[in-house]
Short mmCIF file of C-alpha atoms in Angstrom, two decimals:
data_model
loop_
_atom_site.label_atom_id
_atom_site.label_comp_id
_atom_site.label_asym_id
_atom_site.label_seq_id
_atom_site.Cartn_x
_atom_site.Cartn_y
_atom_site.Cartn_z
CA UNK H 265 7.09 126.23 249.23
CA UNK H 266 7.68 129.83 250.25
CA UNK H 267 4.52 132.15 249.57
CA UNK H 268 5.53 134.70 246.80
CA UNK H 269 2.05 136.16 246.91
CA UNK H 270 2.60 137.60 250.44
CA UNK H 271 4.94 140.34 249.23
CA UNK H 272 2.12 141.81 247.02
CA UNK H 273 -0.09 141.62 250.12
CA UNK H 274 2.24 143.92 252.06
CA UNK H 275 1.11 146.81 250.09
CA UNK H 276 -2.24 146.68 251.68
CA UNK H 277 -3.39 146.50 255.43
CA UNK H 278 -6.71 145.93 257.00
CA UNK H 279 -6.32 148.49 259.75
CA UNK H 280 -9.83 148.32 261.09
CA UNK H 281 -12.55 145.62 260.67
CA UNK H 282 -16.17 145.05 261.33
CA UNK H 283 -17.01 148.64 262.20
CA UNK H 284 -13.79 149.71 263.93
CA UNK H 285 -13.50 152.60 261.29
CA UNK H 286 -15.98 154.39 263.64
CA UNK H 287 -13.16 154.70 266.04
CA UNK H 288 -11.30 157.07 263.96
CA UNK H 289 -11.88 160.79 264.39
CA UNK H 290 -9.84 162.98 262.10
CA UNK H 291 -8.91 166.63 263.08
CA UNK H 292 -6.88 167.26 260.05
CA UNK H 293 -8.34 169.97 257.83
CA UNK H 294 -7.20 172.18 254.90
CA UNK H 295 -4.61 174.35 256.42
CA UNK H 296 -5.42 178.08 256.36
CA UNK H 297 -2.80 179.65 258.44
CA UNK H 298 -3.87 183.15 259.89
CA UNK H 299 -1.14 185.87 260.60
CA UNK H 300 -1.06 185.05 264.32
CA UNK H 301 -2.13 181.32 264.76
CA UNK H 302 -2.74 179.92 268.20
CA UNK H 303 -0.36 177.22 269.17
CA UNK H 304 -1.95 173.80 268.79
CA UNK H 305 -1.24 170.09 268.58
CA UNK H 306 -3.09 168.48 265.79
CA UNK H 307 -3.50 164.65 265.19
CA UNK H 308 -5.39 162.61 262.48
CA UNK H 309 -6.70 160.12 265.18
CA UNK H 310 -7.44 161.61 268.58
CA UNK H 311 -9.31 158.38 269.33
CA UNK H 312 -7.71 155.28 267.68
CA UNK H 313 -6.82 151.63 268.17
CA UNK H 314 -3.69 150.99 270.03
CA UNK H 315 -2.02 149.69 266.93
CA UNK H 316 -2.67 152.69 264.76
CA UNK H 317 0.15 155.11 263.90
CA UNK H 318 -1.09 158.68 264.83
CA UNK H 319 0.28 161.56 262.92
CA UNK H 320 1.16 164.35 265.32
CA UNK H 321 1.62 167.96 264.11
CA UNK H 322 2.50 171.12 265.89
CA UNK H 323 1.22 174.46 264.53
CA UNK H 324 1.51 178.15 265.59
CA UNK H 325 5.00 177.89 267.35
CA UNK H 326 7.90 180.30 266.88
CA UNK H 327 9.69 179.49 263.64
CA UNK H 328 13.07 177.84 263.56
CA UNK H 329 13.07 177.33 267.36
CA UNK H 330 13.36 174.26 269.45
CA UNK H 331 9.98 172.81 270.57
CA UNK H 332 9.80 169.98 273.26
CA UNK H 333 6.92 167.47 273.16
CA UNK H 334 6.30 165.56 276.45
CA UNK H 335 3.95 162.46 276.23
CA UNK H 336 2.72 160.74 279.49
CA UNK H 337 0.77 157.52 278.96
CA UNK H 338 -1.58 156.48 281.78
CA UNK H 339 -2.70 152.87 281.83
CA UNK H 340 -5.74 151.34 283.69
CA UNK H 341 -3.35 150.32 286.39
CA UNK H 342 -2.58 154.04 286.94
CA UNK H 343 0.91 153.35 285.99
CA UNK H 344 2.34 156.36 284.23
CA UNK H 345 5.16 156.23 281.58
CA UNK H 346 6.83 159.51 279.96
CA UNK H 347 8.82 160.17 276.80
CA UNK H 348 9.98 163.51 275.38
CA UNK H 349 11.48 164.72 272.11
CA UNK H 350 12.70 168.29 271.17
CA UNK H 351 12.36 169.37 267.53
CA UNK H 352 13.31 172.39 265.40
CA UNK H 353 10.18 174.01 263.94
CA UNK H 354 10.19 174.97 260.35
CA UNK H 355 9.69 178.36 258.79
CA UNK H 356 6.00 178.30 259.39
CA UNK H 357 6.43 177.35 263.13
CA UNK H 358 5.30 173.73 262.53
CA UNK H 359 6.61 170.44 263.55
CA UNK H 360 5.79 167.14 261.73
CA UNK H 361 6.68 164.32 264.11
CA UNK H 362 6.01 161.50 261.59
CA UNK H 363 8.61 163.20 259.12
CA UNK H 364 11.15 164.73 261.39
CA UNK H 365 14.00 163.45 263.67
CA UNK H 366 14.11 165.05 267.07
CA UNK H 367 17.52 166.78 268.00
CA UNK H 368 17.13 165.34 271.42
CA UNK H 369 14.90 163.20 273.60
CA UNK H 370 14.06 159.68 274.55
CA UNK H 371 14.37 158.50 271.01
CA UNK H 372 16.48 159.26 267.83
CA UNK H 373 15.70 159.04 264.07
CA UNK H 374 12.38 159.43 262.42
CA UNK H 375 9.53 157.55 264.19
CA UNK H 376 5.94 158.36 264.09
CA UNK H 377 5.31 156.76 267.37
CA UNK H 378 8.59 157.33 269.06
CA UNK H 379 6.84 159.23 271.78
CA UNK H 380 4.98 156.02 272.72
CA UNK H 381 7.53 153.20 272.42
CA UNK H 382 10.40 155.25 273.96
CA UNK H 383 8.56 156.00 277.21
CA UNK H 384 9.99 155.09 280.51
CA UNK H 385 8.14 154.26 283.76
CA UNK H 386 7.61 157.25 286.08
CA UNK H 387 7.83 156.69 289.91
CA UNK H 388 4.86 156.00 291.70
CA UNK H 389 2.59 153.21 292.90
CA UNK H 390 0.26 151.35 290.54
CA UNK H 391 -2.73 149.13 291.31
CA UNK H 392 -3.99 145.93 289.99
CA UNK H 393 -5.97 146.60 287.03
CA UNK H 394 -9.62 145.47 286.81
CA UNK H 395 -10.13 142.12 285.11
CA UNK H 396 -11.50 143.96 281.92
CA UNK H 397 -8.65 146.38 281.72
CA UNK H 398 -8.34 145.78 277.91
CA UNK H 399 -11.87 147.18 277.53
CA UNK H 400 -10.91 150.57 278.96
CA UNK H 401 -9.23 153.45 277.10
CA UNK H 402 -5.58 154.19 277.69
CA UNK H 403 -4.73 158.07 277.72
CA UNK H 404 -1.77 159.81 276.34
CA UNK H 405 -1.35 163.38 277.31
CA UNK H 406 0.83 165.51 274.79
CA UNK H 407 2.23 168.93 275.88
CA UNK H 408 4.28 170.99 273.56
CA UNK H 409 6.44 173.92 274.98
CA UNK H 410 9.11 176.30 273.32
CA UNK H 411 11.62 178.44 275.10
CA UNK H 412 9.51 181.59 275.02
CA UNK H 413 6.65 179.88 276.81
CA UNK H 414 4.44 179.00 273.89
CA UNK H 415 2.45 175.87 274.96
CA UNK H 416 -0.27 173.61 273.72
CA UNK H 417 -1.84 170.39 275.07
CA UNK H 418 -3.82 167.39 273.67
CA UNK H 419 -4.95 164.10 274.97
CA UNK H 420 -5.09 160.93 272.94
CA UNK H 421 -7.59 158.20 273.63
CA UNK H 422 -6.10 154.72 272.72
CA UNK H 423 -8.27 151.65 272.49
CA UNK H 424 -7.32 147.96 272.65
CA UNK H 425 -11.00 146.88 272.02
CA UNK H 426 -12.71 148.72 269.22
CA UNK H 427 -16.44 149.51 268.78
CA UNK H 428 -18.80 146.78 269.82
CA UNK H 429 -16.09 144.27 270.63
CA UNK H 430 -17.40 142.10 273.51
CA UNK H 431 -15.47 140.20 276.12
CA UNK H 432 -16.58 136.88 277.67
CA UNK H 433 -14.84 134.93 280.38
CA UNK H 434 -14.99 131.23 279.57
CA UNK H 435 -15.17 128.73 282.32
CA UNK H 436 -16.85 125.68 280.88
CA UNK H 437 -16.28 122.20 279.54
CA UNK H 438 -12.90 122.27 281.34
CA UNK H 439 -11.81 125.38 279.39
CA UNK H 440 -10.20 128.30 281.09
CA UNK H 441 -9.86 131.44 278.90
CA UNK H 442 -11.33 134.78 277.77
CA UNK H 443 -13.22 135.06 274.52
CA UNK H 444 -13.23 138.31 272.37
CA UNK H 445 -15.87 138.69 269.77
CA UNK H 446 -16.08 141.26 266.98
CA UNK H 447 -19.37 142.91 266.13
CA UNK H 448 -21.89 140.97 264.29
CA UNK H 449 -23.36 137.35 264.47
CA UNK H 450 -20.54 135.74 262.25
CA UNK H 451 -19.28 133.45 261.21
CA UNK H 452 -15.98 135.04 262.03
CA UNK H 453 -12.51 133.79 261.36
CA UNK H 454 -10.99 132.80 264.63
CA UNK H 455 -7.62 132.51 266.43
CA UNK H 456 -6.69 130.78 269.60
CA UNK H 457 -4.20 132.83 271.47
CA UNK H 458 -1.73 131.17 273.91
CA UNK H 459 0.64 132.62 276.12
CA UNK H 460 4.27 131.75 277.13
CA UNK H 461 6.20 130.47 280.16
CA UNK H 462 4.82 132.90 282.78
CA UNK H 463 1.44 131.23 282.46
CA UNK H 464 -1.83 132.95 282.78
CA UNK H 465 -3.69 134.93 280.06
CA UNK H 466 -2.66 137.70 277.72
CA UNK H 467 -5.99 139.36 276.75
CA UNK H 468 -4.23 142.17 274.99
CA UNK H 469 -3.68 140.11 271.85
CA UNK H 470 -7.22 138.68 271.79
CA UNK H 471 -8.86 142.18 272.21
CA UNK H 472 -6.71 143.77 269.45
CA UNK H 473 -7.40 140.77 267.07
CA UNK H 474 -11.31 141.21 267.76
CA UNK H 475 -10.88 144.81 266.88
CA UNK H 476 -9.67 143.47 263.44
CA UNK H 477 -12.60 141.31 262.92
CA UNK H 478 -11.48 137.94 264.59
CA UNK H 479 -13.12 135.93 267.11
CA UNK H 480 -10.09 135.27 269.58
CA UNK H 481 -10.03 132.91 272.43
CA UNK H 482 -7.23 133.63 274.93
CA UNK H 483 -6.62 130.23 276.29
CA UNK H 484 -4.94 129.73 279.63
CA UNK H 485 -3.14 126.42 280.23
CA UNK H 486 -1.29 126.68 283.50
CA UNK H 487 -0.70 128.94 286.49
CA UNK H 488 -4.50 129.94 286.82
CA UNK H 489 -7.32 128.59 289.13
CA UNK H 490 -8.56 125.36 287.54
CA UNK H 491 -5.40 124.67 285.71
CA UNK H 492 -1.95 122.88 286.54
CA UNK H 493 0.25 125.25 288.58
CA UNK H 494 3.26 124.59 286.43
CA UNK H 495 4.11 124.00 282.71
CA UNK H 496 4.41 120.14 283.47
CA UNK H 497 2.74 117.38 281.70
CA UNK H 498 0.10 119.70 280.13
CA UNK H 499 -2.18 117.36 278.03
CA UNK H 500 -2.58 118.41 274.52
CA UNK H 501 -6.07 116.99 274.70
CA UNK H 502 -6.96 120.16 276.65
CA UNK H 503 -6.43 122.24 273.60
CA UNK H 504 -8.15 119.39 271.33
CA UNK H 505 -11.27 120.04 273.64
CA UNK H 506 -10.98 123.73 273.22
CA UNK H 507 -10.80 123.41 269.43
CA UNK H 508 -13.90 121.16 269.59
CA UNK H 509 -15.68 123.76 271.61
CA UNK H 510 -15.02 126.47 269.28
CA UNK H 511 -15.86 124.52 266.28
CA UNK H 512 -19.42 123.99 267.86
CA UNK H 513 -19.94 127.70 268.30
CA UNK H 514 -22.30 129.45 265.63
CA UNK H 515 -19.62 132.21 265.26
CA UNK H 516 -17.11 129.86 263.98
CA UNK H 517 -18.50 126.33 262.83
CA UNK H 518 -16.29 125.28 259.90
CA UNK H 519 -14.68 128.79 259.14
CA UNK H 520 -11.01 129.67 259.43
CA UNK H 521 -9.25 128.78 262.63
CA UNK H 522 -5.62 129.79 263.35
CA UNK H 523 -3.44 129.47 266.54
CA UNK H 524 -0.97 132.35 267.61
CA UNK H 525 1.67 131.85 270.49
CA UNK H 526 4.54 133.68 271.70
CA UNK H 527 7.74 132.20 273.27
CA UNK H 528 6.73 128.83 274.94
CA UNK H 529 3.28 129.59 273.47
CA UNK H 530 4.99 129.74 270.07
CA UNK H 531 6.33 126.24 270.71
CA UNK H 532 2.93 125.11 271.62
CA UNK H 533 1.28 126.72 268.52
CA UNK H 534 3.67 124.72 266.43
CA UNK H 535 2.85 121.60 268.33
CA UNK H 536 -0.93 122.11 267.99
CA UNK H 537 -0.71 122.81 264.22
CA UNK H 538 1.23 119.60 263.81
CA UNK H 539 -1.11 117.55 265.93
CA UNK H 540 -4.54 118.69 265.17
CA UNK H 541 -5.88 118.98 261.53
CA UNK H 542 -8.70 121.37 262.52
CA UNK H 543 -5.92 124.08 262.87
CA UNK H 544 -5.94 125.97 259.53
CA UNK H 545 -2.95 128.32 260.13
CA UNK H 546 -0.12 128.86 262.72
CA UNK H 547 1.58 131.92 263.76
CA UNK H 548 4.55 131.64 266.18
CA UNK H 549 6.48 134.53 267.57
CA UNK H 550 9.85 134.11 269.16
CA UNK H 551 9.18 130.35 269.11
CA UNK H 552 11.11 126.98 269.15
CA UNK H 553 10.81 124.40 266.60
CA UNK H 554 11.85 121.80 269.25
CA UNK H 555 10.01 121.01 272.43
CA UNK H 556 11.64 122.18 275.71
CA UNK H 557 11.59 120.85 279.19
CA UNK H 558 9.05 121.55 281.94
CA UNK H 559 8.87 124.51 284.10
CA UNK H 560 7.61 124.65 287.65
CA UNK H 561 5.92 122.21 289.94
CA UNK H 562 3.97 119.07 288.79
CA UNK H 563 0.50 118.58 290.27
CA UNK H 564 0.37 116.78 293.64
CA UNK H 565 0.57 113.09 293.25
CA UNK H 566 1.85 113.29 289.62
CA UNK H 567 4.76 110.93 289.64
CA UNK H 568 5.11 110.56 286.02
CA UNK H 569 8.33 111.75 284.35
CA UNK H 570 8.55 115.47 283.89
CA UNK H 571 7.83 116.84 280.45
CA UNK H 572 6.20 120.01 279.24
CA UNK H 573 3.61 118.25 277.08
CA UNK H 574 1.84 114.95 277.01
CA UNK H 575 -0.34 113.28 274.24
CA UNK H 576 -2.49 110.31 274.60
CA UNK H 577 -1.03 109.55 277.98
CA UNK H 578 2.51 109.84 276.81
CA UNK H 579 5.21 112.55 277.56
CA UNK H 580 6.62 114.05 274.50
CA UNK H 581 10.32 114.12 273.97
CA UNK H 582 12.13 117.39 274.78
CA UNK H 583 15.39 118.94 274.00
CA UNK H 584 17.07 118.59 277.44
CA UNK H 585 16.16 114.94 277.75
CA UNK H 586 19.30 112.88 277.91
CA UNK H 587 21.04 115.82 276.27
CA UNK H 588 25.01 115.24 276.26
CA UNK H 589 26.04 118.81 275.51
CA UNK H 590 24.30 120.88 278.04
CA UNK H 591 26.32 123.40 279.67
CA UNK H 592 25.49 124.59 283.11
CA UNK H 593 22.84 127.24 283.57
CA UNK H 594 24.08 130.72 284.57
CA UNK H 595 24.04 131.63 288.16
CA UNK H 596 20.84 133.52 289.30
CA UNK H 597 21.65 136.48 291.40
CA UNK H 598 19.21 138.90 292.87
CA UNK H 599 18.67 141.94 290.71
CA UNK H 600 20.93 140.69 287.95
CA UNK H 601 19.51 140.05 284.45
CA UNK H 602 20.46 136.49 283.12
CA UNK H 603 20.82 135.59 279.39
CA UNK H 604 19.78 131.89 278.83
CA UNK H 605 20.36 132.00 275.10
CA UNK H 606 24.02 130.88 275.24
CA UNK H 607 23.19 128.01 277.43
CA UNK H 608 20.27 126.90 275.01
CA UNK H 609 22.58 127.00 272.17
CA UNK H 610 24.86 124.55 273.84
CA UNK H 611 21.76 122.14 273.97
CA UNK H 612 21.33 122.30 270.22
CA UNK H 613 24.72 120.74 269.75
CA UNK H 614 23.50 117.32 270.55
CA UNK H 615 21.96 116.54 267.21
CA UNK H 616 20.23 113.43 268.29
CA UNK H 617 18.47 115.33 271.06
CA UNK H 618 17.47 118.03 268.58
CA UNK H 619 16.18 115.35 266.13
CA UNK H 620 14.14 113.51 268.94
CA UNK H 621 12.39 116.85 270.10
CA UNK H 622 11.85 118.48 266.73
CA UNK H 623 8.18 119.30 266.06
CA UNK H 624 6.75 117.66 263.03
CA UNK H 625 5.71 121.00 261.53
CA UNK H 626 5.28 119.52 258.07
CA UNK H 627 2.03 117.84 259.31
CA UNK H 628 0.31 121.18 259.69
CA UNK H 629 -2.63 121.48 257.43
CA UNK H 630 -2.07 125.26 256.53
CA UNK H 631 0.53 128.12 256.15
CA UNK H 632 3.04 129.02 259.02
CA UNK H 633 4.42 132.24 259.90
CA UNK H 634 7.41 132.48 262.21
CA UNK H 635 8.86 135.61 263.72
CA UNK H 636 11.96 135.92 265.74
CA UNK H 637 14.70 138.37 266.99
CA UNK H 638 18.21 137.93 266.10
CA UNK H 639 19.36 139.38 269.52
CA UNK H 640 16.93 137.26 271.59
CA UNK H 641 18.62 136.56 274.90
CA UNK H 642 15.82 134.69 276.64
CA UNK H 643 16.35 131.78 274.22
CA UNK H 644 17.85 131.65 270.74
CA UNK H 645 14.49 132.17 268.87
CA UNK H 646 16.01 132.65 265.34
CA UNK H 647 18.06 129.39 265.52
CA UNK H 648 15.12 127.65 266.92
CA UNK H 649 12.62 128.99 264.38
CA UNK H 650 15.20 127.99 261.69
CA UNK H 651 14.91 124.36 262.92
CA UNK H 652 11.16 124.53 261.79
CA UNK H 653 11.96 126.23 258.67
CA UNK H 654 14.46 123.58 257.62
CA UNK H 655 12.08 120.87 258.36
CA UNK H 656 9.35 122.52 256.20
CA UNK H 657 11.78 123.00 253.32
CA UNK H 658 13.03 119.35 253.61
CA UNK H 659 9.48 117.98 253.53
CA UNK H 660 8.34 120.59 250.82
CA UNK H 661 5.43 121.68 252.92
CA UNK H 662 2.65 122.35 250.31
CA UNK H 663 1.38 125.57 252.21
CA UNK H 664 3.05 128.88 252.33
CA UNK H 665 5.69 129.23 255.25
CA UNK H 666 7.83 132.14 256.17
CA UNK H 667 10.37 133.19 258.81
CA UNK H 668 10.70 136.90 259.70
CA UNK H 669 14.05 137.39 261.25
CA UNK H 670 14.59 140.91 262.72
CA UNK H 671 18.22 141.94 263.22
CA UNK H 672 18.82 143.82 266.46
CA UNK H 673 15.43 142.72 267.94
CA UNK H 674 15.10 140.51 271.07
CA UNK H 675 12.52 138.52 272.76
CA UNK H 676 9.95 141.21 273.25
CA UNK H 677 8.47 141.69 269.86
CA UNK H 678 4.96 142.67 270.71
CA UNK H 679 1.82 144.06 269.09
CA UNK H 680 2.81 147.83 268.73
CA UNK H 681 1.05 150.45 270.87
CA UNK H 682 3.06 150.68 274.22
CA UNK H 683 6.35 151.38 275.73
CA UNK H 684 9.24 149.17 274.64
CA UNK H 685 12.02 150.39 277.12
CA UNK H 686 11.75 147.25 279.47
CA UNK H 687 14.91 145.17 278.78
CA UNK H 688 14.19 142.39 281.35
CA UNK H 689 11.30 140.09 282.29
CA UNK H 690 10.74 138.52 285.76
CA UNK H 691 9.81 134.93 285.46
CA UNK H 692 7.60 133.88 288.33
CA UNK H 693 6.60 130.21 288.24
CA UNK H 694 5.59 128.30 291.41
CA UNK H 695 8.39 126.02 292.43
CA UNK H 696 11.09 127.95 290.78
CA UNK H 697 13.24 130.67 292.18
CA UNK H 698 12.32 134.15 290.66
CA UNK H 699 14.54 134.83 287.69
CA UNK H 700 15.15 138.26 286.03
CA UNK H 701 15.67 137.46 282.39
CA UNK H 702 17.51 139.39 279.84
CA UNK H 703 15.48 139.93 276.74
CA UNK H 704 18.03 141.38 274.35
CA UNK H 705 17.35 143.68 271.61
CA UNK H 706 16.96 147.43 271.91
CA UNK H 707 13.64 149.56 272.30
CA UNK H 708 13.85 150.86 268.89
CA UNK H 709 14.60 147.50 267.09
CA UNK H 710 11.82 145.85 269.22
CA UNK H 711 9.43 148.53 268.53
CA UNK H 712 10.11 148.47 264.58
CA UNK H 713 9.96 144.62 264.60
CA UNK H 714 6.71 144.74 266.32
CA UNK H 715 5.19 147.09 263.87
CA UNK H 716 6.26 144.94 260.87
CA UNK H 717 5.48 141.64 262.57
CA UNK H 718 1.93 142.73 263.27
CA UNK H 719 1.38 144.05 259.82
CA UNK H 720 2.64 140.82 258.57
CA UNK H 721 0.39 138.75 260.84
CA UNK H 722 -2.81 140.57 259.80
CA UNK H 723 -1.89 140.01 255.98
CA UNK H 724 -0.93 136.41 256.87
CA UNK H 725 -4.27 135.64 258.36
CA UNK H 726 -6.13 137.44 255.60
CA UNK H 727 -4.30 135.35 252.87
CA UNK H 728 -5.06 132.20 255.05
CA UNK H 729 -8.71 133.04 254.86
CA UNK H 730 -8.68 133.64 251.16
CA UNK H 731 -6.70 130.37 250.50
CA UNK H 732 -9.68 128.38 252.07
CA UNK H 733 -12.23 129.83 249.97
#
């Protein structure tokens, strides 16, 4: 069934959990405007979590005149990104960024965080960020100027990890990951976070989940020391072992456990939910409801047939296996983005191959949330997620399930808080030629989709926790 109660939950949002409210410092105060006010930039949250929408207001500027705001974001890698927008001040010499559309700039339309998501990379070298970069603040320098030289500055402090969130590298019992814990001894609801086809670990999502009160294990499964070098014959037992380890921890025990994956990780999240009853909910962003082929090199000496996933020693069927409708992959040229979605759509024409590779999502012992971009050019995530939806509907899945499909958005639907102007992704997997992949979408569509999808994810997890009580 489709959960009707989720619509009611959209009216509320848990912005901060387990002490994170201490991060918010408000500078708004009742406005008493003197005759000659000094120009200033006023924000409601000078220090805030990265996903929080900050209300920016200008005061004390010339009335009914253009005022330009420049925002420069500096990340722990020292990479710098810049956005700008010009607004017309009102009769009081004020600008309300969250309520006004700029007359020009790097974005158009009304967007409270347009100065964040529309930023473009500035020239200059960056450095490899420290391993714990998500624990460090990110700074945004705001500068407002008007034609007569009136000027004001303010620096925002943005955090991925909220107060008392702790980071713990995990290298034990065969597990390679990074654990983020919220304040307190627990028990905490928990989420396993898995990445996509690039391998490695994405700590950003784990840290922000912990800032909202979840224990989050960012779990690597290939392309890291101690793990397979390619997405080839990855045993699902590895994840079974991680689930067992988490269940043994005092901060979880028998409490709520979800899994969240993006892209190939979304495919994996659906597989894990369908395979292991200890998973209580599944979140899959830009996923596939069918298993795909392997990526990269197998381990030395592994002569087994190439599949992405294995279970109990057997390779899992995948869409491209004996597929009779596959069109040739597009030619890869240096510096030229390639869209693979049209090719993958041709793979779906082989209905027998689709049936063999479809994930048995109806076996999941909990609710499922799917998120996709209708203009995804990396792979057709909306069509691939619809395969999972149809199977859930056909089998009358007894738990809530939902597919959020965002028109105009591409593959890069992400947790809000950073620039969204990158339109390509370089896929670097050992044993494969580097590929510059077209992601589809637009910065604005992706940014808006990310805000709504993230809000929906938090509501979904909260509803899942309540459903187990």
